[in-house]
PDB file of C-alpha atoms in Angstrom:
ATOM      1  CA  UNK A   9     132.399 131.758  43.802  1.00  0.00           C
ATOM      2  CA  UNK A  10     132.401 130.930  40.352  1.00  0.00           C
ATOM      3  CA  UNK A  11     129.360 129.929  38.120  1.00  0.00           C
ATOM      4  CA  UNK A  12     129.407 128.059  34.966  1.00  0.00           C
ATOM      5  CA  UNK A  13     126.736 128.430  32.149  1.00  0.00           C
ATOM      6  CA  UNK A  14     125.572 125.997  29.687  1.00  0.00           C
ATOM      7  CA  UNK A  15     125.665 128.507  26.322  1.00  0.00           C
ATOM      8  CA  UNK A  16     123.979 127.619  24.009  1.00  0.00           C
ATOM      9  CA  UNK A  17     125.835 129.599  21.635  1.00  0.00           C
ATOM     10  CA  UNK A  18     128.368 127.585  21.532  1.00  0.00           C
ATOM     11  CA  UNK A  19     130.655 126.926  18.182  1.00  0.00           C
ATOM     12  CA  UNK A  20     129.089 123.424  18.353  1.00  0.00           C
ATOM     13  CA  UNK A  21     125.874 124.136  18.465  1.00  0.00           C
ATOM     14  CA  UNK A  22     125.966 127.545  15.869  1.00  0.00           C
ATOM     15  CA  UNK A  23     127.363 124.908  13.588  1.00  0.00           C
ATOM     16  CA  UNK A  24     124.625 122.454  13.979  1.00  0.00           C
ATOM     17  CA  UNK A  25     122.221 124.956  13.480  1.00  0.00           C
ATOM     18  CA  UNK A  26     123.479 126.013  10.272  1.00  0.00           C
ATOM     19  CA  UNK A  27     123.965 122.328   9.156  1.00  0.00           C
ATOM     20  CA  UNK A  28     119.973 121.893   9.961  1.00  0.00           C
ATOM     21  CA  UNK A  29     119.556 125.022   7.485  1.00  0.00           C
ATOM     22  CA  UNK A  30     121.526 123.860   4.643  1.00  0.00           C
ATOM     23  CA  UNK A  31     120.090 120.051   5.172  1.00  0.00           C
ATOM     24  CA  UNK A  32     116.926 121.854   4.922  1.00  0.00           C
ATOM     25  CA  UNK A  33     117.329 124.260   2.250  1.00  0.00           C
ATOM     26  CA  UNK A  34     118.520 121.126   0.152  1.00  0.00           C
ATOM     27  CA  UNK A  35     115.339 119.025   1.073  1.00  0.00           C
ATOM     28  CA  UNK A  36     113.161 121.846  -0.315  1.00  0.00           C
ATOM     29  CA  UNK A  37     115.753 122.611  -3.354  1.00  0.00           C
ATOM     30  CA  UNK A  38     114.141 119.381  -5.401  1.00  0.00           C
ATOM     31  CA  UNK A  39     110.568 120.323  -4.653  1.00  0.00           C
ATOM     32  CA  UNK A  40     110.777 123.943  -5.693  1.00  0.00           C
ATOM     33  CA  UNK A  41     112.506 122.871  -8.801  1.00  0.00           C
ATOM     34  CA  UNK A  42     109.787 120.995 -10.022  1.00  0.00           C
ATOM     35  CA  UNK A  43     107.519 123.329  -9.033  1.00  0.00           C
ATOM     36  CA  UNK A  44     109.553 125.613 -11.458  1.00  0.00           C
ATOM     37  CA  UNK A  45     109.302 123.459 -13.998  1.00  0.00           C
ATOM     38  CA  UNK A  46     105.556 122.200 -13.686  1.00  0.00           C
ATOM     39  CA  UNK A  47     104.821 126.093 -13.803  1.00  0.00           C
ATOM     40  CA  UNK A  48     107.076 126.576 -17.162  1.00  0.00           C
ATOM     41  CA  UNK A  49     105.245 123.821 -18.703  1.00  0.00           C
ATOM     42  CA  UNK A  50     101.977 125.201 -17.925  1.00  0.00           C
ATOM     43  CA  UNK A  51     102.979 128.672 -19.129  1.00  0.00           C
ATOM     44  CA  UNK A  52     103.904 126.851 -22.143  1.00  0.00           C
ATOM     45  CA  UNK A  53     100.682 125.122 -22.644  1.00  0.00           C
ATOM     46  CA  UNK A  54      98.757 128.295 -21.730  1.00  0.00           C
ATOM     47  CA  UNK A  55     100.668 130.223 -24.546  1.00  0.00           C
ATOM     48  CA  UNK A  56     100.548 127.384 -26.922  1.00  0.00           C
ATOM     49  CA  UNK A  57      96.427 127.584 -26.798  1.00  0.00           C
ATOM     50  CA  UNK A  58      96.089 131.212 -26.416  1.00  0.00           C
ATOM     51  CA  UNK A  59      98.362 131.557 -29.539  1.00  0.00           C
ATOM     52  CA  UNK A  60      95.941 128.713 -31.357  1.00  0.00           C
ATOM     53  CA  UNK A  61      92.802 130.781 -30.547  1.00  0.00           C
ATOM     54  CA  UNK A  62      93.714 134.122 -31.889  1.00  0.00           C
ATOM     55  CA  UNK A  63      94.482 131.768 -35.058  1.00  0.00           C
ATOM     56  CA  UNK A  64      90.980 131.162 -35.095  1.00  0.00           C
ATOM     57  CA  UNK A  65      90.064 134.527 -34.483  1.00  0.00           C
ATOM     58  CA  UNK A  66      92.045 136.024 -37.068  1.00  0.00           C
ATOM     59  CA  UNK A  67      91.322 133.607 -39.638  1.00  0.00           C
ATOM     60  CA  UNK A  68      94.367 131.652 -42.202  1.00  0.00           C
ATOM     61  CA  UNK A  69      94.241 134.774 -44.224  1.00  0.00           C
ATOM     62  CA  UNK A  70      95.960 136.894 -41.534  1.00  0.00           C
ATOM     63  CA  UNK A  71      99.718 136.944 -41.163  1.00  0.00           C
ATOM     64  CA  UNK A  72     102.003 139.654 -39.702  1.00  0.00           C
ATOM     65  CA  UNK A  73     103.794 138.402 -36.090  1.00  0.00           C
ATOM     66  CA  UNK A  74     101.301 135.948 -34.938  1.00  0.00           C
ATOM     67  CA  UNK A  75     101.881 133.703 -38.117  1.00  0.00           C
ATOM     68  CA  UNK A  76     106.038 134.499 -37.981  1.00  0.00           C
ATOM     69  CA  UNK A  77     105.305 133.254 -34.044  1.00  0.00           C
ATOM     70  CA  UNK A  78     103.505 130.001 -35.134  1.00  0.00           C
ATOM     71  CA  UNK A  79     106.400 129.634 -37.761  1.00  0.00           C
ATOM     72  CA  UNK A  80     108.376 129.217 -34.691  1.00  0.00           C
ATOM     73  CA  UNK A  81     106.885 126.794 -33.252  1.00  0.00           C
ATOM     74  CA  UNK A  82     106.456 124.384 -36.367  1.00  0.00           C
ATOM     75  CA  UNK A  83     110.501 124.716 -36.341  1.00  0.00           C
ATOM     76  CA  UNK A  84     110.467 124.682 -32.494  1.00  0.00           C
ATOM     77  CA  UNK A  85     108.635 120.722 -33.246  1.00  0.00           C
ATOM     78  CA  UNK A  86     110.958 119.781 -35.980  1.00  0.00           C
ATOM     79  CA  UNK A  87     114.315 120.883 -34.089  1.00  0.00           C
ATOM     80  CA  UNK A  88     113.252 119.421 -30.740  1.00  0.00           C
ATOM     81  CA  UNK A  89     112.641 116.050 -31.756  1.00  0.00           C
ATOM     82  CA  UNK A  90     116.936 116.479 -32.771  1.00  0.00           C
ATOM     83  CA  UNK A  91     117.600 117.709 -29.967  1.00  0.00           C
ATOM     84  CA  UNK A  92     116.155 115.099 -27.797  1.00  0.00           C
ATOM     85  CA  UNK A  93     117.913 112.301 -29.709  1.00  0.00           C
ATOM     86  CA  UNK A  94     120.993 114.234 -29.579  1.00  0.00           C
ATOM     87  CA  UNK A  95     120.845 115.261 -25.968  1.00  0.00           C
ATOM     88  CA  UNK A  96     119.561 111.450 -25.006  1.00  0.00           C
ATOM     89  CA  UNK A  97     122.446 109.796 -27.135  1.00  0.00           C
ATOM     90  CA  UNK A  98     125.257 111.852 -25.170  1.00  0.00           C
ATOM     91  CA  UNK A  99     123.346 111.905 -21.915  1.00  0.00           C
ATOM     92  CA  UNK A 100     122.664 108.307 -21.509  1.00  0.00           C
ATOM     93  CA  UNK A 101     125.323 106.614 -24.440  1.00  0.00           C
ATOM     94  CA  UNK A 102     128.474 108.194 -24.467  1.00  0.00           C
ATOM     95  CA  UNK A 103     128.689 110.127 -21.081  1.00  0.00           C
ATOM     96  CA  UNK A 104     128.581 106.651 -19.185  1.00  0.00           C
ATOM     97  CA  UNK A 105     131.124 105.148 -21.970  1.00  0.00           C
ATOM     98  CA  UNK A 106     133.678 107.919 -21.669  1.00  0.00           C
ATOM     99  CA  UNK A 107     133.024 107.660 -17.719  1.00  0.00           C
ATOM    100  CA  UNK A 108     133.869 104.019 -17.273  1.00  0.00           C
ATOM    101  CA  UNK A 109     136.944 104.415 -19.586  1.00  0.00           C
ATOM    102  CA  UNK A 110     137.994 107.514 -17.498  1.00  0.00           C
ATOM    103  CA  UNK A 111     137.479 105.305 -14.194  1.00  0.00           C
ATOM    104  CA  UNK A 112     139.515 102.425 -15.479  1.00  0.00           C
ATOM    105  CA  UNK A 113     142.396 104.692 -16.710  1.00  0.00           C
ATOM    106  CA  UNK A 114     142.311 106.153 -13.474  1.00  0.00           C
ATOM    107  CA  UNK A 115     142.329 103.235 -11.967  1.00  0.00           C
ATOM    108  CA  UNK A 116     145.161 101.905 -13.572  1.00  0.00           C
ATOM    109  CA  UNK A 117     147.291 104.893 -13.057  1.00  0.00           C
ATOM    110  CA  UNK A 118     146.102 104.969  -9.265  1.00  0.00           C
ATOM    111  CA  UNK A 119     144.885 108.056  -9.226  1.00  0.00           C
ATOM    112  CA  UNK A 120     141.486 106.955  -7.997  1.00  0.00           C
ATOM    113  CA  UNK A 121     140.845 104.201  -5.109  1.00  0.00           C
ATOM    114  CA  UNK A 122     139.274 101.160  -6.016  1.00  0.00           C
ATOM    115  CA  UNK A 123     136.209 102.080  -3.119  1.00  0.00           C
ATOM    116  CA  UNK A 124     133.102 100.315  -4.496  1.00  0.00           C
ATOM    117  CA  UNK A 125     130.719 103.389  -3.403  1.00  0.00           C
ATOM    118  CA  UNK A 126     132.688 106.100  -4.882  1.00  0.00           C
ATOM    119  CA  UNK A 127     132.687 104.453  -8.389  1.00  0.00           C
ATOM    120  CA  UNK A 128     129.177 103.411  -8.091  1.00  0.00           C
ATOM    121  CA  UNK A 129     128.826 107.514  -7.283  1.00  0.00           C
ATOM    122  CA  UNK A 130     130.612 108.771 -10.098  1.00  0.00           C
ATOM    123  CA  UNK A 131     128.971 106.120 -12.512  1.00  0.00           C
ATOM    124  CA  UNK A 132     125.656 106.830 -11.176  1.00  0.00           C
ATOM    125  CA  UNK A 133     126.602 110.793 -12.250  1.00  0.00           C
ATOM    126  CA  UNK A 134     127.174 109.752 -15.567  1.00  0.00           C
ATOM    127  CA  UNK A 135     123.944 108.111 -16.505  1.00  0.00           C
ATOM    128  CA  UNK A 136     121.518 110.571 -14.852  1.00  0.00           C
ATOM    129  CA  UNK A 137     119.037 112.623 -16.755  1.00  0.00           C
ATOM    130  CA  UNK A 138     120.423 116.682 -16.784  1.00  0.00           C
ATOM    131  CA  UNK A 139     119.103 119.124 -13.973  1.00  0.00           C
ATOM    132  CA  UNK A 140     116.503 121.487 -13.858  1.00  0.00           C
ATOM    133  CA  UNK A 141     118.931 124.042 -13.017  1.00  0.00           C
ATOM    134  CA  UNK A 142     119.112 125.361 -16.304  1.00  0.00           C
ATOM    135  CA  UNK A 143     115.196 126.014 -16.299  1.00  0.00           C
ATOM    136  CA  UNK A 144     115.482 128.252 -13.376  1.00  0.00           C
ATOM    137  CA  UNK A 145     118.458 129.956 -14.514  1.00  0.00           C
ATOM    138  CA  UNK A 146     116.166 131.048 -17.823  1.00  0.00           C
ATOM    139  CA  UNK A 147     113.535 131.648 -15.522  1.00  0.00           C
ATOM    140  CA  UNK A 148     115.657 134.402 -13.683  1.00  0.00           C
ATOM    141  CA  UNK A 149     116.937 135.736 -16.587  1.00  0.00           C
ATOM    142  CA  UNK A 150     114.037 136.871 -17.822  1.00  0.00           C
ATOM    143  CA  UNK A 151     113.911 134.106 -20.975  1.00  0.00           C
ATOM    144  CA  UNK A 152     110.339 132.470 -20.833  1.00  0.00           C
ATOM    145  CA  UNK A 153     110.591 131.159 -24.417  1.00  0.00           C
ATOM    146  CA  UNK A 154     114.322 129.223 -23.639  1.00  0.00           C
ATOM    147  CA  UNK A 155     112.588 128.377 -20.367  1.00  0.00           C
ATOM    148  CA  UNK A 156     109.523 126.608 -21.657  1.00  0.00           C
ATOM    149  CA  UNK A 157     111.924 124.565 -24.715  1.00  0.00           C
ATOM    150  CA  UNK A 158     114.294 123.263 -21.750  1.00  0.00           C
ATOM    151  CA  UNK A 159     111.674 122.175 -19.826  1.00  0.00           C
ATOM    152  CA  UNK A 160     109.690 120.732 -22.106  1.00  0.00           C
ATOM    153  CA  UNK A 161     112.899 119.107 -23.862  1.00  0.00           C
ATOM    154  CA  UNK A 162     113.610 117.968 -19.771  1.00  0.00           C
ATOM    155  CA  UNK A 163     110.146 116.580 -19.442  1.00  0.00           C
ATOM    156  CA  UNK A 164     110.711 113.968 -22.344  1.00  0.00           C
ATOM    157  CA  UNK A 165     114.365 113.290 -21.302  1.00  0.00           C
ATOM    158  CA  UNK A 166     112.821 112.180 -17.838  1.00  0.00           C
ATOM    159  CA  UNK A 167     110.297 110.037 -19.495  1.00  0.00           C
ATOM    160  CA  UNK A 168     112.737 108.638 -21.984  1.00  0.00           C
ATOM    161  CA  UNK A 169     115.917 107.957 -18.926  1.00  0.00           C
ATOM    162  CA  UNK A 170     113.881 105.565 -17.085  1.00  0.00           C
ATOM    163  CA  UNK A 171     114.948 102.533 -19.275  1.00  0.00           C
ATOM    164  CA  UNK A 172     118.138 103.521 -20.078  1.00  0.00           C
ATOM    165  CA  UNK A 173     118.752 104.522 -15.944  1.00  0.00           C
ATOM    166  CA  UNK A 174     117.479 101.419 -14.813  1.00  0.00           C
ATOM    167  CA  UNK A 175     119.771  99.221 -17.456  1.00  0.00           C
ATOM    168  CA  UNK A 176     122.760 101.247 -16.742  1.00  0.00           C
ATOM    169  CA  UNK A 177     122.202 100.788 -13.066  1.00  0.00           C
ATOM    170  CA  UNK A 178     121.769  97.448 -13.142  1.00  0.00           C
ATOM    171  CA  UNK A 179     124.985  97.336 -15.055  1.00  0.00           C
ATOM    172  CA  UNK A 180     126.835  99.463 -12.530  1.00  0.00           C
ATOM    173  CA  UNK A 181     126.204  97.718  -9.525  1.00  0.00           C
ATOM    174  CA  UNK A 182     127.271  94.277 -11.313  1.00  0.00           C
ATOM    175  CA  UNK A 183     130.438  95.908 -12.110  1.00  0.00           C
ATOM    176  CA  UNK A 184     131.433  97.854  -9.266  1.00  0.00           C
ATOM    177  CA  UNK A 185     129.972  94.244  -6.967  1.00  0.00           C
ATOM    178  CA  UNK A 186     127.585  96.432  -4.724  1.00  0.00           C
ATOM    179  CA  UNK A 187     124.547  93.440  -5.728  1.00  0.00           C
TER     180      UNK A 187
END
């Protein structure tokens, strides 16, 4: 007589188990990323006061590396207040302009449907603050110093998007008729 087994290898349930994986892999991908960039920051901090205590230590008088190093970051201060502007203006003015005007063309020409939660989507992508990715992809290759500028440069884009997030989404969702 025959028998028939329950496997529970079965494609079904292999697939579900690596769904559960990747769904959980992507819960833990935000966490770790701030993680990686709380730690940069700190690094930063930590090098920034070590760097103002040999100061001390040596006295103004000495000069050599340290004070070509400290040079750095004066310049490092003066450039990154331009770069924020510059990064905010394009991050949170003209990426959601060129975006809608993209959308509508698109629209017009029918090459995208007129679904209310895929435009809300790809608006939504346009007016979002940049990833950390680019922090962690210093981190692994081996560029502390580029790590600690995007991060800190990240840090005040985060604090400076939540107006200009919160106005744009406000605007989206009137346009696209999601409120």
């Amino acid at each position: 007589h025959t028998h028939t087994h329950t496997h529970t290898h079965t494609p079904d349930a292999i697939l579900s188990n690596l769904f559960q994986a990747l769904e959980n892999t992507a819960r833990a991908t935000t966490p770790l990323s701030v993680l990686v960039l709380a730690g940069t920051m700190a690094s930063s901090s930590m090098m920034n006061n070590n760097n103002k205590k040999k100061k001390k230590k040596k006295g103004e008088g000495g000069g050599g590396v340290l004070k070509e190093f400290e040079g750095d970051f004066d310049e490092e201060r003066r450039g990154g207040t331009r770069r924020l502007l510059l990064v905010f203006f394009s991050r949170f003015v003209m990426m959601p302009v060129v975006t809608m005007v993209a959308i509508n063309v698109a629209l017009h020409y029918n090459l995208l449907t007129n679904d209310p939660a895929l435009l809300i989507v790809l608006l939504m992508q346009s007016a979002m603050p940049p990833a950390q990715n680019s922090v962690t992809m210093l981190q692994v290759a081996d560029r502390p110093l580029a790590a600690q500028r995007v991060a800190r440069t990240l840090l005040q884009l985060y604090i400076a998007s939540i107006l200009p997030v919160s106005l744009w989404m406000t605007f989206f969702l009137h346009k696209t008729k999601l409120t």
